[in-house]
mmCIF file of C-alpha atoms in Angstrom:
data_model
loop_
_atom_site.group_PDB
_atom_site.id
_atom_site.type_symbol
_atom_site.label_atom_id
_atom_site.label_comp_id
_atom_site.label_asym_id
_atom_site.label_seq_id
_atom_site.Cartn_x
_atom_site.Cartn_y
_atom_site.Cartn_z
ATOM 1 C CA MET A 4 210.823 195.534 83.965
ATOM 2 C CA ASN A 5 208.656 194.951 81.172
ATOM 3 C CA GLY A 6 208.499 196.862 77.233
ATOM 4 C CA ASN A 7 206.153 199.440 79.100
ATOM 5 C CA ARG A 8 207.070 200.602 81.999
ATOM 6 C CA LEU A 9 210.558 201.340 80.219
ATOM 7 C CA ARG A 10 209.163 203.402 77.014
ATOM 8 C CA THR A 11 207.136 205.298 80.657
ATOM 9 C CA LEU A 12 210.630 205.310 83.209
ATOM 10 C CA PHE A 13 212.118 206.647 79.922
ATOM 11 C CA GLU A 14 209.174 208.955 79.143
ATOM 12 C CA ILE A 15 209.739 210.981 82.778
ATOM 13 C CA ILE A 16 213.850 211.254 82.491
ATOM 14 C CA TYR A 17 213.158 213.077 78.964
ATOM 15 C CA ASN A 18 210.255 215.100 80.712
ATOM 16 C CA CYS A 19 212.787 216.168 83.331
ATOM 17 C CA PRO A 20 215.960 217.119 83.001
ATOM 18 C CA PHE A 21 216.074 217.620 87.911
ATOM 19 C CA ILE A 22 215.984 213.830 87.365
ATOM 20 C CA LEU A 23 219.321 213.261 84.699
ATOM 21 C CA LEU A 24 220.912 216.023 87.601
ATOM 22 C CA VAL A 25 220.644 213.607 90.371
ATOM 23 C CA ILE A 26 221.538 210.178 87.787
ATOM 24 C CA PHE A 27 225.200 212.478 86.465
ATOM 25 C CA THR A 28 224.774 212.646 90.131
ATOM 26 C CA SER A 29 225.265 209.763 91.693
ATOM 27 C CA LEU A 30 227.894 208.213 89.033
ATOM 28 C CA ALA A 31 230.174 210.447 89.842
ATOM 29 C CA PHE A 32 229.944 209.475 93.774
ATOM 30 C CA THR A 33 229.809 206.618 93.014
ATOM 31 C CA LEU A 34 233.227 206.389 90.858
ATOM 32 C CA PHE A 35 235.240 209.022 94.108
ATOM 33 C CA SER A 36 234.195 207.355 96.375
ATOM 34 C CA GLY A 37 234.764 203.636 97.976
ATOM 35 C CA GLY A 38 235.833 200.344 95.933
ATOM 36 C CA GLU A 39 234.753 199.153 92.501
ATOM 37 C CA GLY A 40 232.680 196.021 94.187
ATOM 38 C CA THR A 41 232.059 198.850 96.389
ATOM 39 C CA ARG A 42 230.188 201.599 94.335
ATOM 40 C CA LYS A 43 229.122 198.292 91.885
ATOM 41 C CA SER A 44 226.975 197.754 95.263
ATOM 42 C CA GLU A 45 225.705 201.389 95.781
ATOM 43 C CA ARG A 46 225.412 202.577 92.332
ATOM 44 C CA ASP A 47 223.514 199.222 91.633
ATOM 45 C CA ILE A 48 221.161 199.829 95.173
ATOM 46 C CA ALA A 49 220.814 203.711 93.441
ATOM 47 C CA VAL A 50 219.891 202.233 90.250
ATOM 48 C CA SER A 51 217.098 200.060 92.171
ATOM 49 C CA GLN A 52 215.975 203.412 94.281
ATOM 50 C CA PHE A 53 215.372 205.647 91.123
ATOM 51 C CA LEU A 54 214.099 202.914 88.517
ATOM 52 C CA GLU A 55 211.547 202.106 91.088
ATOM 53 C CA GLU A 56 210.322 206.033 92.195
ATOM 54 C CA GLY A 57 210.572 206.308 88.707
ATOM 55 C CA GLU A 58 208.260 203.072 88.568
ATOM 56 C CA ASN A 59 205.659 205.255 91.508
ATOM 57 C CA ALA A 60 206.025 208.872 90.446
ATOM 58 C CA GLY A 61 204.754 207.064 86.831
ATOM 59 C CA LYS A 62 201.965 205.222 87.864
ATOM 60 C CA GLU A 63 201.638 208.451 90.560
ATOM 61 C CA ALA A 64 201.209 210.203 87.042
ATOM 62 C CA GLU A 65 198.688 207.708 84.691
ATOM 63 C CA SER A 66 196.580 208.137 88.252
ATOM 64 C CA LEU A 67 196.877 212.103 87.591
ATOM 65 C CA LEU A 68 196.250 211.986 84.342
ATOM 66 C CA LYS A 69 192.644 209.676 84.973
ATOM 67 C CA LYS A 70 191.462 211.441 87.495
ATOM 68 C CA SER A 71 191.782 214.806 85.857
ATOM 69 C CA GLY A 72 190.062 212.886 82.492
ATOM 70 C CA MET A 73 186.619 211.306 84.678
ATOM 71 C CA MET A 74 186.314 215.427 85.683
ATOM 72 C CA LEU A 75 186.788 217.382 81.910
ATOM 73 C CA LYS A 76 184.271 214.508 81.184
ATOM 74 C CA GLU A 77 181.597 214.876 84.015
ATOM 75 C CA LYS A 78 181.970 219.249 83.324
ATOM 76 C CA TYR A 79 181.353 218.718 79.613
ATOM 77 C CA ASN A 80 178.237 216.037 80.479
ATOM 78 C CA THR A 81 176.883 218.185 82.267
ATOM 79 C CA GLY A 82 176.766 221.238 80.652
ATOM 80 C CA ASN A 83 179.189 223.436 81.663
ATOM 81 C CA PRO A 84 178.544 224.226 84.662
ATOM 82 C CA ASP A 85 181.947 225.917 85.745
ATOM 83 C CA GLY A 86 182.115 227.608 82.242
ATOM 84 C CA VAL A 87 185.637 225.343 80.558
ATOM 85 C CA GLU A 88 183.846 225.341 77.552
ATOM 86 C CA SER A 89 184.306 228.443 75.459
ATOM 87 C CA GLY A 90 181.158 230.698 74.143
ATOM 88 C CA ASN A 91 178.751 228.673 71.565
ATOM 89 C CA LYS A 92 178.524 226.044 74.125
ATOM 90 C CA THR A 93 178.520 228.314 77.157
ATOM 91 C CA GLY A 94 175.223 230.634 75.109
ATOM 92 C CA GLN A 95 173.523 227.156 74.209
ATOM 93 C CA GLY A 96 173.533 225.539 77.822
ATOM 94 C CA GLU A 97 171.837 229.056 78.491
ATOM 95 C CA GLU A 98 169.561 229.309 76.199
ATOM 96 C CA THR A 99 168.345 225.987 76.231
ATOM 97 C CA LEU A 100 167.472 226.230 80.377
ATOM 98 C CA GLN A 101 165.165 229.531 79.458
ATOM 99 C CA ASN A 102 163.698 227.638 76.547
ATOM 100 C CA ALA A 103 162.672 225.062 79.350
ATOM 101 C CA GLY A 104 161.675 227.924 81.050
ATOM 102 C CA LYS A 105 159.277 229.153 78.581
ATOM 103 C CA ARG A 106 158.062 225.623 77.646
ATOM 104 C CA LYS A 107 157.190 225.424 80.946
ATOM 105 C CA GLU A 108 155.095 229.029 81.746
ATOM 106 C CA ASN A 109 153.497 227.846 77.705
ATOM 107 C CA THR A 110 152.131 224.718 79.582
ATOM 108 C CA ASP A 111 151.248 226.142 82.688
ATOM 109 C CA GLY A 112 149.697 228.486 80.292
ATOM 110 C CA ILE A 113 148.119 225.743 78.215
ATOM 111 C CA GLU A 114 146.212 224.154 81.604
ATOM 112 C CA LYS A 115 145.332 227.726 82.911
ATOM 113 C CA GLU A 116 143.463 228.512 80.202
ATOM 114 C CA SER A 117 141.986 224.953 79.608
ATOM 115 C CA LYS A 118 140.508 224.385 83.038
ATOM 116 C CA ARG A 119 138.869 228.750 82.864
ATOM 117 C CA LYS A 120 137.321 226.932 79.680
ATOM 118 C CA THR A 121 136.355 224.351 81.447
ATOM 119 C CA ASP A 122 135.671 226.214 84.563
ATOM 120 C CA ALA A 123 133.635 228.518 82.046
ATOM 121 C CA GLN A 124 131.117 225.368 80.756
ATOM 122 C CA GLN A 125 130.648 224.511 83.991
ATOM 123 C CA SER A 126 128.701 227.499 84.985
ATOM 124 C CA ALA A 127 126.992 227.899 81.744
ATOM 125 C CA THR A 128 126.067 224.452 82.048
ATOM 126 C CA ARG A 129 124.922 224.999 85.986
ATOM 127 C CA GLU A 130 123.030 227.976 84.740
ATOM 128 C CA LYS A 131 121.624 226.578 82.239
ATOM 129 C CA THR A 132 119.923 223.397 84.999
ATOM 130 C CA GLU A 133 119.158 226.073 87.356
ATOM 131 C CA LYS A 134 116.763 228.756 84.367
ATOM 132 C CA VAL A 135 115.232 225.118 83.262
ATOM 133 C CA GLU A 136 115.043 223.991 87.351
ATOM 134 C CA LYS A 137 113.334 227.120 87.808
ATOM 135 C CA ARG A 138 110.268 226.559 84.834
ATOM 136 C CA ALA A 139 109.628 223.313 85.983
ATOM 137 C CA THR A 140 106.304 223.108 88.204
ATOM 138 C CA GLU A 141 107.351 221.844 91.352
ATOM 139 C CA PHE A 142 105.556 219.690 93.619
ATOM 140 C CA VAL A 143 105.304 219.665 97.062
ATOM 141 C CA GLU A 144 105.053 215.490 99.200
ATOM 142 C CA TYR A 145 102.781 214.956 101.657
ATOM 143 C CA GLU A 146 102.361 210.912 103.265
ATOM 144 C CA PRO A 147 99.852 209.942 101.126
ATOM 145 C CA ILE A 148 96.472 208.032 101.654
ATOM 146 C CA GLU A 149 94.890 204.112 100.422
ATOM 147 C CA THR A 150 91.563 205.415 98.922
ATOM 148 C CA ASP A 151 89.491 202.319 97.243
ATOM 149 C CA SER A 152 87.827 204.131 94.311
ATOM 150 C CA ARG A 153 88.404 203.088 90.599
ATOM 151 C CA TYR A 154 88.127 206.729 90.094
ATOM 152 C CA TYR A 155 91.721 208.298 91.495
ATOM 153 C CA SER A 156 93.855 208.147 94.700
ATOM 154 C CA ASP A 157 95.669 210.673 96.482
ATOM 155 C CA ALA A 158 98.431 212.206 94.900
ATOM 156 C CA GLY A 159 100.433 212.343 97.810
ATOM 157 C CA LYS A 160 101.530 215.563 96.633
ATOM 158 C CA THR A 161 100.771 219.044 95.385
ATOM 159 C CA ALA A 162 102.245 221.581 93.012
ATOM 160 C CA LEU A 163 102.305 224.858 92.584
ATOM 161 C CA THR A 164 102.842 227.650 90.188
ATOM 162 C CA THR A 165 104.880 226.691 87.389
ATOM 163 C CA VAL A 166 107.771 229.375 88.552
ATOM 164 C CA TYR A 167 108.504 232.227 86.322
ATOM 165 C CA ASP A 168 109.770 236.106 85.634
ATOM 166 C CA TYR A 169 105.216 236.747 85.936
ATOM 167 C CA VAL A 170 104.892 240.450 85.523
ATOM 168 C CA LEU A 171 102.554 242.471 86.707
ATOM 169 C CA GLU A 172 99.136 243.045 84.545
ATOM 170 C CA ASN A 173 96.583 245.610 84.910
ATOM 171 C CA GLU A 174 92.980 244.786 82.830
ATOM 172 C CA SER A 175 94.113 245.166 79.369
ATOM 173 C CA TYR A 176 96.247 242.262 79.027
ATOM 174 C CA PHE A 177 93.096 240.732 78.573
ATOM 175 C CA ASN A 178 92.155 242.139 76.138
ATOM 176 C CA ASP A 179 93.794 238.944 73.443
ATOM 177 C CA ALA A 180 92.176 236.599 76.106
ATOM 178 C CA ALA A 181 90.000 233.623 76.430
ATOM 179 C CA PHE A 182 89.056 231.927 79.196
ATOM 180 C CA LEU A 183 87.139 227.974 78.720
ATOM 181 C CA GLY A 184 85.918 225.976 81.804
ATOM 182 C CA ASP A 185 83.226 225.392 83.827
ATOM 183 C CA SER A 186 80.664 227.202 86.512
ATOM 184 C CA ARG A 187 83.784 228.417 88.146
ATOM 185 C CA THR A 188 85.083 230.728 85.102
ATOM 186 C CA LEU A 189 81.383 231.600 84.794
ATOM 187 C CA GLY A 190 82.445 232.902 88.021
ATOM 188 C CA ILE A 191 84.793 235.231 86.734
ATOM 189 C CA SER A 192 83.339 235.726 83.730
ATOM 190 C CA ASP A 193 80.521 237.483 85.737
ATOM 191 C CA TYR A 194 82.048 239.102 89.078
ATOM 192 C CA ALA A 195 86.275 239.816 88.126
ATOM 193 C CA GLY A 196 85.692 242.287 85.666
ATOM 194 C CA LEU A 197 87.883 241.507 82.884
ATOM 195 C CA THR A 198 85.405 242.993 80.030
ATOM 196 C CA GLY A 199 88.322 242.637 77.152
ATOM 197 C CA ALA A 200 88.406 238.786 77.779
ATOM 198 C CA ASP A 201 86.779 236.098 75.537
ATOM 199 C CA PHE A 202 84.613 233.949 77.878
ATOM 200 C CA PHE A 203 84.076 230.278 77.003
ATOM 201 C CA CYS A 204 81.499 228.095 79.220
ATOM 202 C CA ASP A 205 79.414 226.438 80.782
ATOM 203 C CA ASN A 206 77.733 224.499 83.752
ATOM 204 C CA GLY A 207 79.113 221.015 83.818
ATOM 205 C CA MET A 208 80.991 221.545 81.032
ATOM 206 C CA THR A 209 84.423 219.023 80.649
ATOM 207 C CA ILE A 210 87.519 218.330 79.512
ATOM 208 C CA TYR A 211 85.877 215.910 76.933
ATOM 209 C CA LYS A 212 83.220 217.955 75.749
ATOM 210 C CA LEU A 213 84.800 221.206 75.441
ATOM 211 C CA LEU A 214 85.996 220.484 71.603
ATOM 212 C CA GLY A 215 82.696 218.916 71.368
ATOM 213 C CA ASP A 216 79.896 218.875 68.496
ATOM 214 C CA ASP A 217 77.566 220.638 71.305
ATOM 215 C CA GLY A 218 79.419 223.729 71.714
ATOM 216 C CA VAL A 219 79.946 225.682 75.047
ATOM 217 C CA THR A 220 78.126 229.486 75.582
ATOM 218 C CA TRP A 221 80.144 231.815 74.562
ATOM 219 C CA GLN A 222 79.488 234.315 77.881
ATOM 220 C CA LYS A 223 79.693 237.589 75.492
ATOM 221 C CA THR A 224 76.873 236.949 72.940
ATOM 222 C CA GLY A 225 74.889 234.373 74.952
ATOM 223 C CA GLU A 226 74.966 231.699 71.600
ATOM 224 C CA LYS A 227 76.123 228.185 71.734
ATOM 225 C CA VAL A 228 79.192 228.476 69.709
ATOM 226 C CA ASP A 229 81.693 225.941 67.783
ATOM 227 C CA LEU A 230 84.828 226.513 69.683
ATOM 228 C CA LYS A 231 87.067 224.444 67.518
ATOM 229 C CA GLU A 232 85.300 226.472 64.389
ATOM 230 C CA ILE A 233 86.746 229.824 66.501
ATOM 231 C CA LEU A 234 89.795 228.406 67.920
ATOM 232 C CA GLN A 235 90.688 228.371 63.850
ATOM 233 C CA LYS A 236 89.889 231.504 62.911
ATOM 234 C CA LYS A 237 90.129 234.202 65.774
ATOM 235 C CA ARG A 238 93.313 234.705 67.392
ATOM 236 C CA TYR A 239 94.372 234.978 70.658
ATOM 237 C CA GLY A 240 97.544 235.619 72.621
ATOM 238 C CA LYS A 241 96.220 234.320 76.043
ATOM 239 C CA ILE A 242 94.457 231.107 76.835
ATOM 240 C CA TYR A 243 93.515 230.142 79.939
ATOM 241 C CA ILE A 244 91.518 226.679 80.712
ATOM 242 C CA MET A 245 90.194 225.289 83.938
ATOM 243 C CA LEU A 246 88.610 222.336 83.553
ATOM 244 C CA GLY A 247 88.206 219.181 86.428
ATOM 245 C CA MET A 248 85.087 219.551 89.044
ATOM 246 C CA ASN A 249 82.561 217.658 86.308
ATOM 247 C CA GLU A 250 84.907 214.906 85.454
ATOM 248 C CA LEU A 251 85.646 213.869 89.580
ATOM 249 C CA GLY A 252 83.257 211.185 88.644
ATOM 250 C CA TYR A 253 83.712 210.836 85.282
ATOM 251 C CA GLY A 254 86.624 207.980 84.309
ATOM 252 C CA ASP A 255 89.940 207.617 86.236
ATOM 253 C CA THR A 256 92.807 210.763 86.188
ATOM 254 C CA PRO A 257 95.279 208.749 83.448
ATOM 255 C CA MET A 258 91.927 209.305 81.355
ATOM 256 C CA TYR A 259 91.166 212.304 82.213
ATOM 257 C CA LEU A 260 95.182 213.731 81.525
ATOM 258 C CA LYS A 261 95.368 211.382 78.618
ATOM 259 C CA GLN A 262 92.273 213.784 76.983
ATOM 260 C CA TYR A 263 93.884 217.276 78.878
ATOM 261 C CA LEU A 264 96.928 216.606 76.807
ATOM 262 C CA SER A 265 94.695 216.541 74.001
ATOM 263 C CA VAL A 266 93.551 219.245 73.678
ATOM 264 C CA VAL A 267 96.202 221.575 74.687
ATOM 265 C CA ARG A 268 97.887 219.817 71.847
ATOM 266 C CA GLN A 269 95.105 220.369 69.806
ATOM 267 C CA ILE A 270 95.296 224.391 70.865
ATOM 268 C CA LYS A 271 98.690 225.007 70.387
ATOM 269 C CA GLU A 272 97.956 223.243 66.407
ATOM 270 C CA TRP A 273 94.976 226.101 66.094
ATOM 271 C CA GLN A 274 97.068 228.776 67.911
ATOM 272 C CA PRO A 275 100.194 229.162 67.159
ATOM 273 C CA GLY A 276 102.555 230.734 69.775
ATOM 274 C CA VAL A 277 100.285 230.618 72.241
ATOM 275 C CA ILE A 278 100.571 230.795 75.863
ATOM 276 C CA ILE A 279 98.415 228.249 77.382
ATOM 277 C CA TYR A 280 97.692 228.822 81.284
ATOM 278 C CA VAL A 281 96.279 225.988 82.906
ATOM 279 C CA MET A 282 93.401 226.540 85.847
ATOM 280 C CA ALA A 283 93.386 224.739 89.124
ATOM 281 C CA ASN A 284 89.881 223.715 90.240
ATOM 282 C CA LEU A 285 89.701 225.130 93.494
ATOM 283 C CA HIS A 286 89.012 222.686 96.903
ATOM 284 C CA VAL A 287 85.319 222.279 98.341
ATOM 285 C CA SER A 288 84.550 223.355 102.141
ATOM 286 C CA GLN A 289 84.470 220.750 104.526
ATOM 287 C CA GLU A 290 81.449 220.093 104.993
ATOM 288 C CA LYS A 291 80.880 219.662 100.352
ATOM 289 C CA ASN A 292 84.639 217.135 101.075
ATOM 290 C CA ASN A 293 82.071 213.821 100.797
ATOM 291 C CA MET A 294 84.584 211.033 101.091
ATOM 292 C CA GLU A 295 82.269 208.268 101.303
ATOM 293 C CA THR A 296 81.801 209.607 97.468
ATOM 294 C CA GLU A 297 84.106 210.594 94.143
ATOM 295 C CA PHE A 298 83.592 214.717 95.204
ATOM 296 C CA ASN A 299 86.136 215.375 97.868
ATOM 297 C CA ASN A 300 89.430 217.580 98.150
ATOM 298 C CA ILE A 301 92.059 214.565 97.607
ATOM 299 C CA ASN A 302 90.626 213.403 94.115
ATOM 300 C CA ILE A 303 90.464 217.426 93.181
ATOM 301 C CA ASN A 304 93.918 217.472 93.760
ATOM 302 C CA ASP A 305 94.614 214.675 92.044
ATOM 303 C CA LYS A 306 93.451 216.173 88.565
ATOM 304 C CA ASN A 307 95.007 219.602 90.228
ATOM 305 C CA VAL A 308 98.940 217.381 89.793
ATOM 306 C CA ALA A 309 97.672 215.727 86.669
ATOM 307 C CA SER A 310 97.036 218.907 84.568
ATOM 308 C CA ALA A 311 100.378 220.433 86.527
ATOM 309 C CA ARG A 312 102.790 217.870 84.740
ATOM 310 C CA LEU A 313 100.753 219.671 81.434
ATOM 311 C CA ALA A 314 103.270 222.961 82.384
ATOM 312 C CA ASN A 315 106.699 223.571 81.068
ATOM 313 C CA GLY A 316 107.502 226.997 81.956
ATOM 314 C CA LYS A 317 107.951 228.367 78.140
ATOM 315 C CA ASP A 318 103.849 228.273 76.666
ATOM 316 C CA VAL A 319 102.492 226.666 79.314
ATOM 317 C CA PHE A 320 102.719 228.261 82.472
ATOM 318 C CA TYR A 321 100.007 226.053 86.168
ATOM 319 C CA LEU A 322 98.234 228.372 87.894
ATOM 320 C CA ASP A 323 97.145 227.520 91.707
ATOM 321 C CA CYS A 324 94.109 229.898 93.307
ATOM 322 C CA ASN A 325 93.568 227.232 96.176
ATOM 323 C CA PRO A 326 95.716 229.613 98.322
ATOM 324 C CA LEU A 327 94.101 232.462 98.139
ATOM 325 C CA PHE A 328 90.471 230.916 99.808
ATOM 326 C CA THR A 329 91.811 227.701 101.592
ATOM 327 C CA ASP A 330 92.993 226.269 104.783
ATOM 328 C CA GLU A 331 95.867 224.830 106.119
ATOM 329 C CA GLU A 332 94.352 221.821 105.827
ATOM 330 C CA GLY A 333 93.307 222.447 102.148
ATOM 331 C CA TYR A 334 89.364 223.491 103.065
ATOM 332 C CA LEU A 335 86.994 226.453 101.151
ATOM 333 C CA LEU A 336 86.937 228.379 103.409
ATOM 334 C CA ALA A 337 83.463 228.600 105.392
ATOM 335 C CA ASP A 338 82.895 232.584 105.163
ATOM 336 C CA LEU A 339 83.689 233.181 101.734
ATOM 337 C CA THR A 340 81.071 230.112 99.768
ATOM 338 C CA PHE A 341 77.953 229.603 99.776
ATOM 339 C CA ASP A 342 77.880 226.057 98.545
ATOM 340 C CA GLY A 343 81.033 224.242 99.461
ATOM 341 C CA VAL A 344 82.216 224.854 95.821
ATOM 342 C CA HIS A 345 81.666 227.980 94.499
ATOM 343 C CA LEU A 346 82.190 231.648 95.812
ATOM 344 C CA TYR A 347 80.961 234.466 96.736
ATOM 345 C CA ALA A 348 80.687 237.623 94.214
ATOM 346 C CA GLN A 349 82.638 239.480 95.974
ATOM 347 C CA HIS A 350 85.750 237.151 96.764
ATOM 348 C CA TYR A 351 85.909 236.879 93.187
ATOM 349 C CA ASP A 352 88.155 240.407 92.824
ATOM 350 C CA LYS A 353 90.819 238.920 94.525
ATOM 351 C CA TRP A 354 90.589 236.191 91.925
ATOM 352 C CA ARG A 355 91.522 238.507 89.018
ATOM 353 C CA ASP A 356 94.266 240.183 91.746
ATOM 354 C CA PHE A 357 95.889 236.966 91.275
ATOM 355 C CA LEU A 358 96.204 236.908 87.696
ATOM 356 C CA PHE A 359 96.743 240.219 87.008
ATOM 357 C CA ALA A 360 100.356 239.190 89.231
ATOM 358 C CA HIS A 361 101.261 236.611 87.291
ATOM 359 C CA GLY A 362 101.361 237.757 83.914
ATOM 360 C CA VAL A 363 103.953 236.433 80.988
ATOM 361 C CA GLU A 364 105.004 238.783 78.842
ATOM 362 C CA ARG A 365 106.627 237.142 75.033
ATOM 363 C CA GLY A 366 107.784 240.425 73.898
ATOM 364 C CA GLU A 367 105.957 242.944 70.980
ATOM 365 C CA MET A 368 102.478 241.456 70.018
ATOM 366 C CA GLN A 369 102.428 241.974 66.288
ATOM 367 C CA GLN A 370 98.336 242.561 65.014
ATOM 368 C CA VAL A 371 96.951 240.728 62.767
ATOM 369 C CA GLU A 372 95.282 242.530 59.586
ATOM 370 C CA GLY A 373 92.057 242.979 59.735
ATOM 371 C CA SER A 374 90.780 241.367 62.822
ATOM 372 C CA GLY A 375 90.727 244.015 65.171
ATOM 373 C CA GLN A 376 92.757 241.963 67.342
ATOM 374 C CA THR A 377 96.701 240.899 68.142
ATOM 375 C CA LYS A 378 98.856 238.553 67.533
ATOM 376 C CA ALA A 379 101.850 236.573 69.020
ATOM 377 C CA PRO A 380 105.126 236.272 67.780
ATOM 378 C CA GLU A 381 105.259 232.972 66.013
ATOM 379 C CA GLU A 382 107.322 230.274 68.097
ATOM 380 C CA SER A 383 108.619 226.895 67.904
ATOM 381 C CA CYS A 384 105.580 225.153 70.997
ATOM 382 C CA GLY A 385 106.774 222.010 72.512
ATOM 383 C CA ALA A 386 104.233 219.822 73.887
ATOM 384 C CA GLY A 387 103.554 220.756 77.158
ATOM 385 C CA ASP A 388 103.630 217.161 79.049
ATOM 386 C CA SER A 389 105.948 215.327 80.956
#
């Protein structure tokens, strides 16, 4: 038996009085029984058994100590689930769990707030996009036909009146308005009853001649005037332009659009804050529609689609009154016209009502000192093209 086992045995004997009692009892029994040899033999056997039992007991004790140590270690390492440790550490464990819960709640709150802000931003972006789309001129597409004209092509779409929250107006709305155009505009001047507006128009007028040196007739006086000079001196709140019929056989559509854009930009420069209405050209009747020449509705529509591109829904608007006067195929109704091009006088009231229904308000108008005219609030103007 090695030294470790003897030490273990002595520790067990020392700590267990019962074992000492057994030893003394065994020795006494051996002394008072049988011969010496027998007593020695029995004594040796008893001692051997005792030592063996002691050794086994020591092993069991060591095993128990190891198991106990492992159990305690596990308890300490798992945050004391059974509450073996006292006061401070137990409280710290609970506090740690509570803090962990608070951190999770805070994290969840931050994530929810971030999601809420993201949703709000996306919603605002959608609303902004919808507003922009709402104020854009819309087009209806169709299958175009081939043309061999150098003046136009089939646009393959028609332009609709610019979508906007228009206001129903009355005659006074046109007291600060100017109408620029050709013989169709002259018809509005003669028969629509808009006596407060200024009309600058002539038979045969074109977008190329409107701001030219030859001038244009001011219908109020019947005299030719330099429109460039008028627009730089007199202030208007609204300007209506309807040109394009006399350009059907002069220059191609891109050239027409380029000149129209130039005129609109020049008017904006001279009339800051003005509202510009680009008016569609009225189609012609089926009898007047001639596909052998440039005088036909495909060419008129090509010019209308081009000019509609100038509208931005902010300060330039496209107005199309064709649905009031044309049939399903887009021809001017024969019973409304005396020549397939111009309306009878009694039908201009529909055109007037159409204009009444498409007013654009810019807030309270400002009086121009000494002019007797009204002035639109100053604001920045876009190019109005696309």
